[in-house]
C-alpha positions as YAML, in Angstrom:
chain: A
units: angstrom
residues:
- id: 1
  name: MET
  ca: [-34.03, 37.97, -1.55]
- id: 2
  name: ARG
  ca: [-35.86, 39.22, -4.61]
- id: 3
  name: SER
  ca: [-39.16, 39.82, -2.83]
- id: 4
  name: ASP
  ca: [-37.63, 41.39, 0.30]
- id: 5
  name: PRO
  ca: [-34.14, 42.75, -0.51]
- id: 6
  name: PRO
  ca: [-31.92, 43.97, 2.34]
- id: 7
  name: PRO
  ca: [-31.05, 47.67, 2.66]
- id: 8
  name: PRO
  ca: [-28.37, 48.82, 0.16]
- id: 9
  name: LEU
  ca: [-25.43, 49.09, 2.58]
- id: 10
  name: ALA
  ca: [-26.34, 46.27, 4.96]
- id: 11
  name: ASN
  ca: [-24.47, 42.95, 4.97]
- id: 12
  name: GLY
  ca: [-26.55, 39.82, 4.74]
- id: 13
  name: ILE
  ca: [-25.55, 36.82, 6.85]
- id: 14
  name: ILE
  ca: [-26.21, 33.35, 5.50]
- id: 15
  name: LEU
  ca: [-25.33, 30.18, 7.41]
- id: 16
  name: VAL
  ca: [-23.77, 27.42, 5.31]
- id: 17
  name: GLN
  ca: [-22.49, 23.95, 6.11]
- id: 18
  name: SER
  ca: [-19.20, 24.22, 4.19]
- id: 19
  name: ASN
  ca: [-17.05, 26.61, 2.19]
- id: 20
  name: GLY
  ca: [-17.96, 24.76, -1.01]
- id: 21
  name: MET
  ca: [-21.65, 25.31, -0.30]
- id: 22
  name: ALA
  ca: [-20.94, 29.01, 0.25]
- id: 23
  name: GLN
  ca: [-19.33, 29.32, -3.19]
- id: 24
  name: TRP
  ca: [-22.13, 27.36, -4.86]
- id: 25
  name: LEU
  ca: [-24.76, 29.53, -3.16]
- id: 26
  name: LYS
  ca: [-23.01, 32.78, -4.16]
- id: 27
  name: LEU
  ca: [-22.96, 31.64, -7.79]
- id: 28
  name: GLY
  ca: [-26.63, 30.68, -7.60]
- id: 29
  name: ILE
  ca: [-27.65, 34.00, -6.08]
- id: 30
  name: ALA
  ca: [-25.59, 35.94, -8.62]
- id: 31
  name: GLY
  ca: [-27.19, 33.97, -11.46]
- id: 32
  name: THR
  ca: [-30.71, 34.55, -10.16]
- id: 33
  name: CYS
  ca: [-30.51, 38.10, -8.80]
- id: 34
  name: GLY
  ca: [-27.76, 39.42, -11.05]
- id: 35
  name: VAL
  ca: [-25.30, 40.16, -8.24]
- id: 36
  name: ALA
  ca: [-24.24, 38.57, -4.95]
- id: 37
  name: ALA
  ca: [-22.58, 41.39, -3.02]
- id: 38
  name: ALA
  ca: [-22.43, 42.20, 0.71]
- id: 39
  name: LEU
  ca: [-23.20, 38.61, 1.65]
- id: 40
  name: GLU
  ca: [-21.34, 37.04, 4.52]
- id: 41
  name: MET
  ca: [-21.35, 33.25, 4.45]
- id: 42
  name: LEU
  ca: [-20.68, 31.91, 7.94]
- id: 43
  name: LEU
  ca: [-20.26, 28.43, 9.27]
- id: 44
  name: PRO
  ca: [-22.52, 27.68, 12.26]
- id: 45
  name: ALA
  ca: [-19.70, 27.64, 14.84]
- id: 46
  name: ARG
  ca: [-18.43, 31.07, 13.82]
- id: 47
  name: PHE
  ca: [-21.97, 32.49, 13.80]
- id: 48
  name: LEU
  ca: [-22.66, 31.12, 17.29]
- id: 49
  name: TRP
  ca: [-19.42, 32.60, 18.58]
- id: 50
  name: ARG
  ca: [-20.51, 36.02, 17.28]
- id: 51
  name: VAL
  ca: [-23.86, 35.60, 19.02]
- id: 52
  name: TYR
  ca: [-22.09, 34.68, 22.28]
- id: 53
  name: ARG
  ca: [-19.94, 37.81, 22.02]
- id: 54
  name: ALA
  ca: [-22.98, 39.97, 21.26]
- id: 55
  name: VAL
  ca: [-24.92, 38.59, 24.24]
- id: 56
  name: LEU
  ca: [-22.10, 38.35, 26.77]
- id: 57
  name: GLY
  ca: [-20.23, 41.45, 25.67]
- id: 58
  name: GLY
  ca: [-16.52, 41.88, 25.06]
- id: 59
  name: THR
  ca: [-15.50, 40.85, 28.56]
- id: 60
  name: GLY
  ca: [-17.64, 37.70, 28.73]
- id: 61
  name: ALA
  ca: [-16.05, 35.91, 25.77]
- id: 62
  name: PRO
  ca: [-12.65, 36.28, 24.07]
- id: 63
  name: ASP
  ca: [-12.34, 37.73, 20.55]
- id: 64
  name: GLN
  ca: [-11.65, 34.34, 19.01]
- id: 65
  name: SER
  ca: [-13.11, 30.99, 19.82]
- id: 66
  name: PRO
  ca: [-10.70, 28.56, 21.49]
- id: 67
  name: PHE
  ca: [-11.68, 26.11, 18.74]
- id: 68
  name: ASP
  ca: [-10.71, 28.33, 15.77]
- id: 69
  name: LYS
  ca: [-8.49, 26.72, 13.16]
- id: 70
  name: GLY
  ca: [-5.50, 28.94, 13.95]
- id: 71
  name: ARG
  ca: [-5.51, 28.05, 17.62]
- id: 72
  name: LEU
  ca: [-5.89, 24.34, 17.09]
...
């Protein structure tokens, strides 16, 4: 991230295996780069659902995955 920083107003997406790993990574990035802003930490299932929606469009897949925590 230091050698090739993202554009100022763009969100960065990072895939993580757990919410604890996301917090640890944010602290590590903030300690190394000075700030950890505009980073979106996603679990793989949520990221894949976004990709499905982007590829299939709004009519091909519902807004939320049928396996989201709220639905289960």
